mmCIF file of C-alpha atoms and ligand atoms in Angstrom:
data_model
loop_
_atom_site.group_PDB
_atom_site.id
_atom_site.type_symbol
_atom_site.label_atom_id
_atom_site.label_comp_id
_atom_site.label_asym_id
_atom_site.label_seq_id
_atom_site.Cartn_x
_atom_site.Cartn_y
_atom_site.Cartn_z
ATOM 1 C CA MET A 1115 0.377 -0.192 0.088
ATOM 2 C CA ALA A 1116 1.307 3.490 -0.913
ATOM 3 C CA LEU A 1117 0.807 5.370 2.119
ATOM 4 C CA ALA A 1118 3.451 7.893 1.056
ATOM 5 C CA ILE A 1119 1.046 9.503 -1.194
ATOM 6 C CA LEU A 1120 -2.112 9.003 1.261
ATOM 7 C CA MET A 1121 -2.523 12.469 2.030
ATOM 8 C CA LEU A 1122 -5.192 13.574 3.976
ATOM 9 C CA SER A 1123 -5.924 16.864 5.488
ATOM 10 C CA CYS A 1124 -5.304 17.100 9.020
ATOM 11 C CA ASN A 1125 -9.004 18.478 10.341
ATOM 12 C CA TYR A 1126 -9.332 15.994 13.508
ATOM 13 C CA GLU A 1127 -9.612 19.014 15.563
ATOM 14 C CA GLY A 1128 -12.971 19.946 17.255
ATOM 15 C CA SER A 1129 -14.955 17.904 14.703
ATOM 16 C CA ARG A 1130 -15.065 15.723 17.602
ATOM 17 C CA PRO A 1131 -16.126 15.607 20.477
ATOM 18 C CA LYS A 1132 -13.276 14.862 23.766
ATOM 19 C CA LEU A 1133 -13.852 11.714 25.415
ATOM 20 C CA ALA A 1134 -15.850 12.635 27.965
ATOM 21 C CA GLU A 1135 -14.267 11.940 31.462
ATOM 22 C CA LYS A 1136 -16.706 11.721 35.097
ATOM 23 C CA SER A 1137 -16.146 14.861 36.857
ATOM 24 C CA ASP A 1138 -14.950 13.002 39.956
ATOM 25 C CA THR A 1139 -11.676 11.254 38.212
ATOM 26 C CA LYS A 1140 -10.258 13.008 40.830
ATOM 27 C CA SER A 1141 -10.846 11.636 44.165
ATOM 28 C CA LYS A 1142 -12.539 8.812 42.599
ATOM 29 C CA LYS A 1143 -9.751 4.888 42.376
ATOM 30 C CA PRO A 1144 -10.087 2.861 39.703
ATOM 31 C CA LEU A 1145 -11.286 0.094 39.639
ATOM 32 C CA ASN A 1146 -9.158 -1.872 36.757
ATOM 33 C CA ILE A 1147 -5.681 -1.008 34.519
ATOM 34 C CA ILE A 1148 -5.717 -0.419 31.840
ATOM 35 C CA LEU A 1149 -2.159 -0.656 30.193
ATOM 36 C CA LEU A 1150 -1.595 -0.030 26.351
ATOM 37 C CA ILE A 1151 2.050 -0.497 25.652
ATOM 38 C CA GLY A 1152 3.415 0.723 21.497
ATOM 39 C CA ASP A 1153 6.431 -0.839 20.898
ATOM 40 C CA GLY A 1154 9.082 1.614 20.021
ATOM 41 C CA MET A 1155 6.668 4.209 19.627
ATOM 42 C CA GLY A 1156 7.188 7.334 20.135
ATOM 43 C CA LEU A 1157 6.385 10.563 19.790
ATOM 44 C CA SER A 1158 6.351 10.733 15.188
ATOM 45 C CA GLN A 1159 5.394 7.110 14.503
ATOM 46 C CA LEU A 1160 1.915 8.085 16.890
ATOM 47 C CA SER A 1161 1.674 12.003 14.836
ATOM 48 C CA SER A 1162 1.801 8.762 11.641
ATOM 49 C CA SER A 1163 -2.135 8.002 12.443
ATOM 50 C CA PHE A 1164 -2.808 11.494 12.595
ATOM 51 C CA TYR A 1165 -2.349 11.678 8.886
ATOM 52 C CA PHE A 1166 -2.777 8.473 7.610
ATOM 53 C CA LYS A 1167 -5.634 6.617 9.334
ATOM 54 C CA VAL A 1168 -8.687 7.152 7.155
ATOM 55 C CA GLY A 1169 -10.765 8.719 9.907
ATOM 56 C CA HIS A 1170 -10.283 10.077 13.523
ATOM 57 C CA PRO A 1171 -7.345 8.470 15.572
ATOM 58 C CA ASN A 1172 -8.132 7.690 18.972
ATOM 59 C CA PHE A 1173 -4.822 9.131 20.311
ATOM 60 C CA ALA A 1174 -6.132 12.448 19.525
ATOM 61 C CA ARG A 1175 -9.293 11.230 22.189
ATOM 62 C CA PHE A 1176 -7.003 12.046 25.498
ATOM 63 C CA LYS A 1177 -6.720 15.110 28.095
ATOM 64 C CA THR A 1178 -3.789 13.584 29.996
ATOM 65 C CA ILE A 1179 -0.541 13.852 28.402
ATOM 66 C CA GLY A 1180 2.875 13.220 30.054
ATOM 67 C CA LEU A 1181 6.271 12.812 28.873
ATOM 68 C CA ILE A 1182 8.603 10.437 29.924
ATOM 69 C CA ASN A 1183 12.218 9.577 30.781
ATOM 70 C CA VAL A 1184 13.130 5.583 29.000
ATOM 71 C CA THR A 1185 16.584 5.481 30.001
ATOM 72 C CA SER A 1186 17.902 2.537 31.341
ATOM 73 C CA ALA A 1187 20.190 1.293 34.339
ATOM 74 C CA ASN A 1188 23.831 1.094 32.562
ATOM 75 C CA LEU A 1189 22.518 2.727 29.339
ATOM 76 C CA LYS A 1190 21.366 5.962 27.841
ATOM 77 C CA ILE A 1191 19.044 4.099 25.480
ATOM 78 C CA THR A 1192 17.355 1.534 26.874
ATOM 79 C CA ASP A 1193 16.466 -1.799 25.132
ATOM 80 C CA SER A 1194 12.833 -3.332 25.868
ATOM 81 C CA ALA A 1195 12.868 -5.689 28.025
ATOM 82 C CA ALA A 1196 14.199 -2.948 30.529
ATOM 83 C CA GLY A 1197 11.750 -0.915 29.208
ATOM 84 C CA ALA A 1198 9.265 -3.505 30.527
ATOM 85 C CA THR A 1199 10.470 -4.316 33.387
ATOM 86 C CA SER A 1200 10.630 -0.209 34.530
ATOM 87 C CA PHE A 1201 6.947 -0.127 34.023
ATOM 88 C CA ALA A 1202 6.225 -3.244 35.533
ATOM 89 C CA SER A 1203 8.111 -3.709 38.542
ATOM 90 C CA GLY A 1204 9.346 0.024 38.692
ATOM 91 C CA ILE A 1205 12.760 0.172 38.979
ATOM 92 C CA LYS A 1206 15.521 0.502 36.575
ATOM 93 C CA THR A 1207 17.450 -1.902 35.796
ATOM 94 C CA TYR A 1208 19.833 -3.013 32.505
ATOM 95 C CA ASN A 1209 19.364 -3.489 28.420
ATOM 96 C CA GLY A 1210 18.331 -7.035 28.788
ATOM 97 C CA ALA A 1211 16.847 -8.288 31.838
ATOM 98 C CA ILE A 1212 13.871 -9.307 32.707
ATOM 99 C CA GLY A 1213 11.638 -8.633 35.778
ATOM 100 C CA VAL A 1214 15.184 -8.529 37.743
ATOM 101 C CA ASP A 1215 17.204 -6.066 39.021
ATOM 102 C CA MET A 1216 21.041 -4.948 38.323
ATOM 103 C CA ASN A 1217 22.222 -8.010 41.118
ATOM 104 C CA LYS A 1218 19.697 -9.805 38.964
ATOM 105 C CA GLU A 1219 17.265 -10.736 41.634
ATOM 106 C CA PRO A 1220 14.140 -11.087 41.017
ATOM 107 C CA ILE A 1221 11.865 -8.377 41.873
ATOM 108 C CA GLU A 1222 8.257 -8.366 42.145
ATOM 109 C CA ASN A 1223 6.054 -7.136 39.196
ATOM 110 C CA ILE A 1224 2.515 -5.565 38.821
ATOM 111 C CA VAL A 1225 0.396 -8.805 37.980
ATOM 112 C CA GLU A 1226 1.984 -10.636 41.413
ATOM 113 C CA LEU A 1227 1.420 -7.569 43.251
ATOM 114 C CA LEU A 1228 -2.917 -7.190 41.910
ATOM 115 C CA SER A 1229 -3.188 -11.306 41.925
ATOM 116 C CA LYS A 1230 -2.418 -11.182 45.897
ATOM 117 C CA GLU A 1231 -4.934 -9.844 46.343
ATOM 118 C CA ASN A 1232 -7.710 -11.251 44.020
ATOM 119 C CA TYR A 1233 -7.653 -9.363 40.585
ATOM 120 C CA GLN A 1234 -7.499 -11.179 37.291
ATOM 121 C CA THR A 1235 -4.383 -10.518 35.244
ATOM 122 C CA GLY A 1236 -3.545 -10.604 31.762
ATOM 123 C CA LEU A 1237 -1.272 -10.015 28.547
ATOM 124 C CA ILE A 1238 -1.506 -9.829 25.113
ATOM 125 C CA ALA A 1239 1.100 -9.114 22.414
ATOM 126 C CA THR A 1240 1.189 -9.311 19.012
ATOM 127 C CA SER A 1241 5.087 -11.230 19.396
ATOM 128 C CA SER A 1242 5.817 -13.917 21.265
ATOM 129 C CA ILE A 1243 4.025 -13.922 24.254
ATOM 130 C CA THR A 1244 7.823 -15.201 26.356
ATOM 131 C CA HIS A 1245 9.010 -11.890 23.713
ATOM 132 C CA ALA A 1246 10.717 -9.027 26.437
ATOM 133 C CA THR A 1247 7.726 -6.900 26.523
ATOM 134 C CA PRO A 1248 5.355 -8.972 27.862
ATOM 135 C CA ALA A 1249 7.899 -11.366 29.483
ATOM 136 C CA ALA A 1250 8.926 -8.070 32.230
ATOM 137 C CA PHE A 1251 4.837 -8.872 33.613
ATOM 138 C CA TYR A 1252 4.811 -12.403 34.642
ATOM 139 C CA ALA A 1253 9.155 -14.018 34.703
ATOM 140 C CA HIS A 1254 12.413 -13.458 35.785
ATOM 141 C CA VAL A 1255 15.736 -13.667 34.325
ATOM 142 C CA ALA A 1256 18.730 -12.624 33.288
ATOM 143 C CA SER A 1257 18.156 -12.565 29.455
ATOM 144 C CA ARG A 1258 15.501 -11.427 27.364
ATOM 145 C CA ASP A 1259 16.854 -14.035 25.101
ATOM 146 C CA TRP A 1260 15.777 -18.060 27.477
ATOM 147 C CA GLU A 1261 12.720 -17.025 26.348
ATOM 148 C CA GLU A 1262 12.531 -21.580 27.420
ATOM 149 C CA GLN A 1263 12.538 -20.361 30.275
ATOM 150 C CA ILE A 1264 10.568 -17.513 30.269
ATOM 151 C CA ALA A 1265 8.054 -19.819 28.582
ATOM 152 C CA GLU A 1266 8.341 -22.733 31.253
ATOM 153 C CA GLN A 1267 7.912 -19.181 34.009
ATOM 154 C CA MET A 1268 4.557 -18.612 32.409
ATOM 155 C CA SER A 1269 2.890 -21.822 35.074
ATOM 156 C CA SER A 1270 4.195 -19.954 38.192
ATOM 157 C CA SER A 1271 2.745 -17.733 36.879
ATOM 158 C CA PRO A 1272 -0.483 -15.823 38.292
ATOM 159 C CA ILE A 1273 -1.530 -14.839 34.648
ATOM 160 C CA ASP A 1274 -5.039 -15.535 33.777
ATOM 161 C CA PHE A 1275 -5.430 -15.207 30.331
ATOM 162 C CA PHE A 1276 -2.388 -14.820 27.749
ATOM 163 C CA ALA A 1277 -2.444 -14.262 23.337
ATOM 164 C CA GLY A 1278 0.080 -14.702 21.480
ATOM 165 C CA GLY A 1279 2.836 -16.258 19.470
ATOM 166 C CA GLY A 1280 5.171 -18.021 20.688
ATOM 167 C CA LEU A 1281 4.175 -21.994 20.029
ATOM 168 C CA LYS A 1282 7.369 -23.164 19.698
ATOM 169 C CA PHE A 1283 9.148 -21.867 23.343
ATOM 170 C CA PHE A 1284 6.473 -24.547 24.918
ATOM 171 C CA GLN A 1285 6.170 -28.080 22.664
ATOM 172 C CA ASN A 1286 9.082 -28.784 20.175
ATOM 173 C CA ARG A 1287 11.525 -27.045 22.822
ATOM 174 C CA GLN A 1288 15.278 -28.016 22.707
ATOM 175 C CA ASP A 1289 14.659 -29.633 26.559
ATOM 176 C CA GLY A 1290 12.154 -32.197 25.292
ATOM 177 C CA LYS A 1291 9.565 -30.708 27.663
ATOM 178 C CA ASN A 1292 6.427 -29.777 27.257
ATOM 179 C CA MET A 1293 4.381 -26.760 28.367
ATOM 180 C CA LEU A 1294 1.297 -26.977 27.181
ATOM 181 C CA LYS A 1295 0.727 -29.886 29.548
ATOM 182 C CA LEU A 1296 1.570 -27.949 32.490
ATOM 183 C CA LEU A 1297 -0.342 -25.223 31.461
ATOM 184 C CA GLU A 1298 -3.691 -27.814 31.920
ATOM 185 C CA ASN A 1299 -2.154 -28.831 34.518
ATOM 186 C CA LYS A 1300 -2.440 -25.467 35.627
ATOM 187 C CA GLY A 1301 -5.856 -24.630 34.974
ATOM 188 C CA PHE A 1302 -5.405 -23.384 31.382
ATOM 189 C CA ASP A 1303 -7.703 -23.705 28.375
ATOM 190 C CA ILE A 1304 -5.261 -23.781 25.329
ATOM 191 C CA HIS A 1305 -5.519 -22.670 22.575
ATOM 192 C CA THR A 1306 -3.543 -23.001 19.350
ATOM 193 C CA ASP A 1307 -5.830 -22.398 16.384
ATOM 194 C CA SER A 1308 -8.016 -19.393 16.101
ATOM 195 C CA LEU A 1309 -9.459 -17.067 18.265
ATOM 196 C CA VAL A 1310 -12.312 -18.520 20.024
ATOM 197 C CA GLN A 1311 -15.029 -15.791 21.416
ATOM 198 C CA LYS A 1312 -17.369 -18.044 23.639
ATOM 199 C CA ILE A 1313 -14.560 -19.433 26.216
ATOM 200 C CA ASP A 1314 -15.036 -20.824 29.481
ATOM 201 C CA LYS A 1315 -15.022 -17.995 32.135
ATOM 202 C CA SER A 1316 -13.730 -20.981 34.907
ATOM 203 C CA LYS A 1317 -10.319 -21.895 32.960
ATOM 204 C CA ARG A 1318 -7.380 -19.750 33.202
ATOM 205 C CA HIS A 1319 -6.592 -18.875 28.844
ATOM 206 C CA GLY A 1320 -4.021 -18.664 26.731
ATOM 207 C CA PHE A 1321 -4.462 -18.291 23.402
ATOM 208 C CA ILE A 1322 -0.732 -19.729 21.072
ATOM 209 C CA LEU A 1323 -1.015 -18.764 17.436
ATOM 210 C CA GLY A 1324 2.182 -18.617 16.137
ATOM 211 C CA GLU A 1325 5.174 -20.660 16.176
ATOM 212 C CA GLU A 1326 7.024 -17.277 17.098
ATOM 213 C CA ASP A 1327 5.432 -13.913 16.337
ATOM 214 C CA MET A 1328 2.477 -13.219 14.859
ATOM 215 C CA PRO A 1329 2.106 -12.364 11.514
ATOM 216 C CA LYS A 1330 2.745 -8.856 11.048
ATOM 217 C CA MET A 1331 -0.653 -6.692 9.574
ATOM 218 C CA ILE A 1332 0.163 -6.429 5.570
ATOM 219 C CA GLU A 1333 0.665 -9.957 6.205
ATOM 220 C CA GLY A 1334 -2.666 -10.175 7.066
ATOM 221 C CA ARG A 1335 -3.070 -9.990 11.731
ATOM 222 C CA GLY A 1336 -6.470 -8.809 10.521
ATOM 223 C CA ASP A 1337 -7.549 -7.392 14.139
ATOM 224 C CA PHE A 1338 -6.115 -9.690 15.953
ATOM 225 C CA LEU A 1339 -4.895 -7.434 18.394
ATOM 226 C CA MET A 1340 -7.890 -5.646 19.189
ATOM 227 C CA LYS A 1341 -10.264 -9.292 18.977
ATOM 228 C CA SER A 1342 -8.717 -10.786 21.940
ATOM 229 C CA THR A 1343 -8.277 -7.952 23.966
ATOM 230 C CA GLN A 1344 -12.506 -7.627 23.426
ATOM 231 C CA ILE A 1345 -12.398 -11.944 24.897
ATOM 232 C CA ALA A 1346 -10.020 -10.237 27.577
ATOM 233 C CA LEU A 1347 -12.450 -7.517 28.829
ATOM 234 C CA SER A 1348 -15.442 -9.624 28.653
ATOM 235 C CA TYR A 1349 -13.839 -12.493 30.434
ATOM 236 C CA PHE A 1350 -12.374 -10.491 33.647
ATOM 237 C CA GLU A 1351 -15.875 -8.871 33.489
ATOM 238 C CA ASP A 1352 -17.977 -12.360 33.586
ATOM 239 C CA ASN A 1353 -15.654 -13.273 36.644
ATOM 240 C CA ASN A 1354 -17.279 -9.979 38.480
ATOM 241 C CA SER A 1355 -13.349 -8.514 40.635
ATOM 242 C CA PRO A 1356 -10.918 -5.946 38.769
ATOM 243 C CA PHE A 1357 -8.570 -6.702 36.593
ATOM 244 C CA PHE A 1358 -5.439 -5.640 34.719
ATOM 245 C CA LEU A 1359 -4.912 -5.811 31.435
ATOM 246 C CA MET A 1360 -1.664 -5.449 29.632
ATOM 247 C CA VAL A 1361 -1.755 -5.590 25.421
ATOM 248 C CA GLU A 1362 1.116 -4.871 23.219
ATOM 249 C CA GLY A 1363 1.487 -3.830 20.210
ATOM 250 C CA SER A 1364 5.075 -4.811 19.478
ATOM 251 C CA GLN A 1365 5.993 -4.700 16.207
ATOM 252 C CA ILE A 1366 5.722 -0.547 16.009
ATOM 253 C CA ASP A 1367 8.792 -1.939 17.115
ATOM 254 C CA TRP A 1368 9.832 -4.210 14.719
ATOM 255 C CA ALA A 1369 9.330 -1.636 11.593
ATOM 256 C CA GLY A 1370 11.359 0.668 13.533
ATOM 257 C CA HIS A 1371 14.239 -1.311 13.094
ATOM 258 C CA ASP A 1372 13.509 -2.474 10.118
ATOM 259 C CA ASN A 1373 13.178 1.108 8.248
ATOM 260 C CA GLU A 1374 9.714 -0.037 7.273
ATOM 261 C CA ALA A 1375 7.507 3.433 6.517
ATOM 262 C CA ASP A 1376 4.084 1.299 5.313
ATOM 263 C CA TYR A 1377 4.634 -1.599 7.807
ATOM 264 C CA LEU A 1378 5.370 1.276 10.825
ATOM 265 C CA ILE A 1379 2.469 2.611 9.834
ATOM 266 C CA THR A 1380 -0.070 0.124 9.323
ATOM 267 C CA GLU A 1381 0.844 -1.890 12.639
ATOM 268 C CA LEU A 1382 0.306 1.106 13.922
ATOM 269 C CA LEU A 1383 -2.993 1.535 12.775
ATOM 270 C CA ASP A 1384 -4.016 -1.377 13.907
ATOM 271 C CA PHE A 1385 -2.604 -0.456 17.308
ATOM 272 C CA ASP A 1386 -5.273 2.957 17.225
ATOM 273 C CA GLN A 1387 -7.577 -0.095 16.390
ATOM 274 C CA MET A 1388 -7.790 -1.351 19.723
ATOM 275 C CA LEU A 1389 -7.588 1.426 21.424
ATOM 276 C CA GLY A 1390 -10.875 3.117 20.518
ATOM 277 C CA SER A 1391 -12.823 -0.189 21.486
ATOM 278 C CA VAL A 1392 -10.857 0.068 24.852
ATOM 279 C CA LEU A 1393 -11.518 3.458 25.835
ATOM 280 C CA ASP A 1394 -14.820 2.529 24.666
ATOM 281 C CA TYR A 1395 -14.995 0.631 26.987
ATOM 282 C CA ALA A 1396 -13.292 2.580 29.299
ATOM 283 C CA GLU A 1397 -15.784 5.494 29.382
ATOM 284 C CA LYS A 1398 -18.932 3.158 29.128
ATOM 285 C CA GLU A 1399 -17.939 1.577 32.644
ATOM 286 C CA GLY A 1400 -15.773 4.378 33.466
ATOM 287 C CA ASN A 1401 -13.700 2.700 36.581
ATOM 288 C CA THR A 1402 -11.149 1.553 33.946
ATOM 289 C CA LEU A 1403 -8.130 3.383 34.179
ATOM 290 C CA VAL A 1404 -6.127 3.434 30.754
ATOM 291 C CA VAL A 1405 -2.701 3.814 29.759
ATOM 292 C CA VAL A 1406 -1.350 4.606 27.098
ATOM 293 C CA THR A 1407 3.434 4.610 26.499
ATOM 294 C CA ALA A 1408 5.962 2.984 25.363
ATOM 295 C CA ASP A 1409 8.930 1.767 25.788
ATOM 296 C CA HIS A 1410 11.048 3.623 23.442
ATOM 297 C CA GLU A 1411 11.241 4.855 20.413
ATOM 298 C CA THR A 1412 12.883 2.767 17.265
ATOM 299 C CA GLY A 1413 14.060 4.329 13.899
ATOM 300 C CA GLY A 1414 15.021 7.356 14.959
ATOM 301 C CA PHE A 1415 10.836 8.190 13.244
ATOM 302 C CA THR A 1416 10.410 11.480 11.759
ATOM 303 C CA LEU A 1417 7.269 12.537 9.146
ATOM 304 C CA SER A 1418 9.616 15.165 6.751
ATOM 305 C CA GLY A 1419 8.743 17.355 4.098
ATOM 306 C CA LYS A 1420 8.811 15.277 -0.194
ATOM 307 C CA ILE A 1421 12.465 16.972 -0.962
ATOM 308 C CA THR A 1422 11.700 17.936 -4.077
ATOM 309 C CA GLY A 1423 15.315 19.454 -5.213
ATOM 310 C CA GLN A 1424 17.588 21.748 -4.532
ATOM 311 C CA ASN A 1425 17.856 26.163 -4.741
ATOM 312 C CA SER A 1426 21.477 27.320 -5.501
ATOM 313 C CA LYS A 1427 23.110 27.085 -2.349
ATOM 314 C CA GLY A 1428 22.447 23.767 -2.204
ATOM 315 C CA GLU A 1429 19.657 22.875 -0.131
ATOM 316 C CA HIS A 1430 17.035 21.722 -0.255
ATOM 317 C CA GLU A 1431 13.883 22.432 -1.019
ATOM 318 C CA HIS A 1432 10.682 20.230 -0.148
ATOM 319 C CA ASP A 1433 7.066 20.184 -1.186
ATOM 320 C CA TYR A 1434 5.709 20.695 3.144
ATOM 321 C CA ASN A 1435 2.546 19.272 2.212
ATOM 322 C CA VAL A 1436 3.787 16.152 1.049
ATOM 323 C CA ILE A 1437 4.182 13.622 3.863
ATOM 324 C CA VAL A 1438 7.460 11.618 3.837
ATOM 325 C CA PRO A 1439 8.312 9.098 6.351
ATOM 326 C CA THR A 1440 12.354 8.593 6.663
ATOM 327 C CA PHE A 1441 14.624 6.837 9.169
ATOM 328 C CA SER A 1442 17.713 8.428 10.361
ATOM 329 C CA THR A 1443 18.755 4.434 12.397
ATOM 330 C CA THR A 1444 17.732 1.143 12.454
ATOM 331 C CA GLY A 1445 18.013 0.516 16.698
ATOM 332 C CA HIS A 1446 16.369 2.002 19.235
ATOM 333 C CA SER A 1447 16.302 6.595 20.036
ATOM 334 C CA ALA A 1448 16.891 8.296 23.322
ATOM 335 C CA ALA A 1449 13.287 11.035 22.974
ATOM 336 C CA LEU A 1450 11.480 10.848 25.419
ATOM 337 C CA ILE A 1451 8.024 8.774 25.019
ATOM 338 C CA PRO A 1452 4.692 9.915 25.416
ATOM 339 C CA VAL A 1453 2.770 8.805 27.941
ATOM 340 C CA LEU A 1454 -2.069 8.878 27.338
ATOM 341 C CA ALA A 1455 -4.412 8.697 30.247
ATOM 342 C CA PHE A 1456 -7.787 8.333 30.318
ATOM 343 C CA GLY A 1457 -10.407 7.228 33.497
ATOM 344 C CA PRO A 1458 -9.911 8.153 37.394
ATOM 345 C CA GLN A 1459 -6.552 9.617 38.612
ATOM 346 C CA SER A 1460 -5.632 10.064 35.186
ATOM 347 C CA SER A 1461 -4.200 13.557 36.183
ATOM 348 C CA GLN A 1462 -1.515 11.047 38.296
ATOM 349 C CA PHE A 1463 -0.049 10.794 34.219
ATOM 350 C CA SER A 1464 0.566 14.276 33.689
ATOM 351 C CA GLY A 1465 3.922 16.190 33.112
ATOM 352 C CA PHE A 1466 7.809 14.858 32.327
ATOM 353 C CA TYR A 1467 8.708 12.031 34.867
ATOM 354 C CA GLN A 1468 10.910 8.763 34.709
ATOM 355 C CA ASN A 1469 9.317 4.997 33.005
ATOM 356 C CA SER A 1470 9.901 3.310 36.798
ATOM 357 C CA ASP A 1471 7.444 6.459 37.319
ATOM 358 C CA ILE A 1472 4.420 4.689 35.688
ATOM 359 C CA TYR A 1473 4.364 1.113 38.276
ATOM 360 C CA ASN A 1474 4.806 3.748 40.948
ATOM 361 C CA LYS A 1475 1.865 6.471 39.696
ATOM 362 C CA ILE A 1476 -0.558 2.713 39.137
ATOM 363 C CA ARG A 1477 -0.305 2.133 42.185
ATOM 364 C CA ILE A 1478 -1.169 5.354 43.910
ATOM 365 C CA ALA A 1479 -3.821 5.407 41.328
ATOM 366 C CA LEU A 1480 -4.923 2.875 42.838
ATOM 367 C CA ASP A 1481 -4.149 3.385 46.521
ATOM 368 C CA LYS A 1482 -1.977 -0.069 46.484
HETATM 369 MG MG1 MG B 1574 7.954 -6.052 22.782
HETATM 370 ZN ZN1 ZN B 1575 12.982 -2.538 18.951
#
């Protein structure tokens, strides 16, 4: 798809009412927490939804906006493992760490903390469910590369619902163990074919729908991200206790590494679609805090004007009415990262702060 030539006027402002927040959002505590992570989603990635989406970006529905510094404990530029651990456990640690501190000691995560208080917990990703971002919410290992160990730790975690790829880390493993059996022994229904709308509310559920990664949007992933999120929300709702749900748009990052704008923008718009259904839910229920952020920016992505030629001084001339997405690196960058929040206690999330404060602010919002 030729996104670079898709020209849309930026007329979302004022044409749609802002999401209605109840007037008591400052004092009321949220019941549920939904944390949405766009891996590699910096401000330019988020901005692309304002130029390349046909219709209104759901990002535009937020009123509370903050910025986080995403450095890790050992490097100025974080990776997804240290970044996710900062969100999950409230500490800065070294790049590559999954749920462990600088001494490689396990540190309690938000899933473990809340499950002790009878919260239901869920994780959804468009990567393998053993990939760094979701892993930091249930595993504790010294290296993100140890995906068989990470898969094994799912069986001892309190997670009630998960969806993503990664079948090869659960079965046909190098160590010969069958983790699917172990998960079933722990009360999981494991689904490996497709998403199922009607699921047994008395069981835990794992959807593992790819050998490793889920397909790219441009290769036919369809509405997996939104559908699995909706299935999780209805599962939690029917079970009638509060929940914590983390949903990751994993491949925004990979598209940035690949410097592929069409890949990036289609992943970003998929994230925006899922975001819309989450906001619809939170708006209807009025008891759910939604926090959207990213672990870091990937690709040094920018929305530049099209270069049309050179003037006599050798400077570029531009057509500022044609956006050409460009990249400056195949790695991550150090840019500050936006945070968007909606619902009870969302005002906690405005201002400048550290990635690890996302965890602290969720605890403050819940008064836990
Ligand atoms: Mg990730
Ligand atoms: Zn990355």
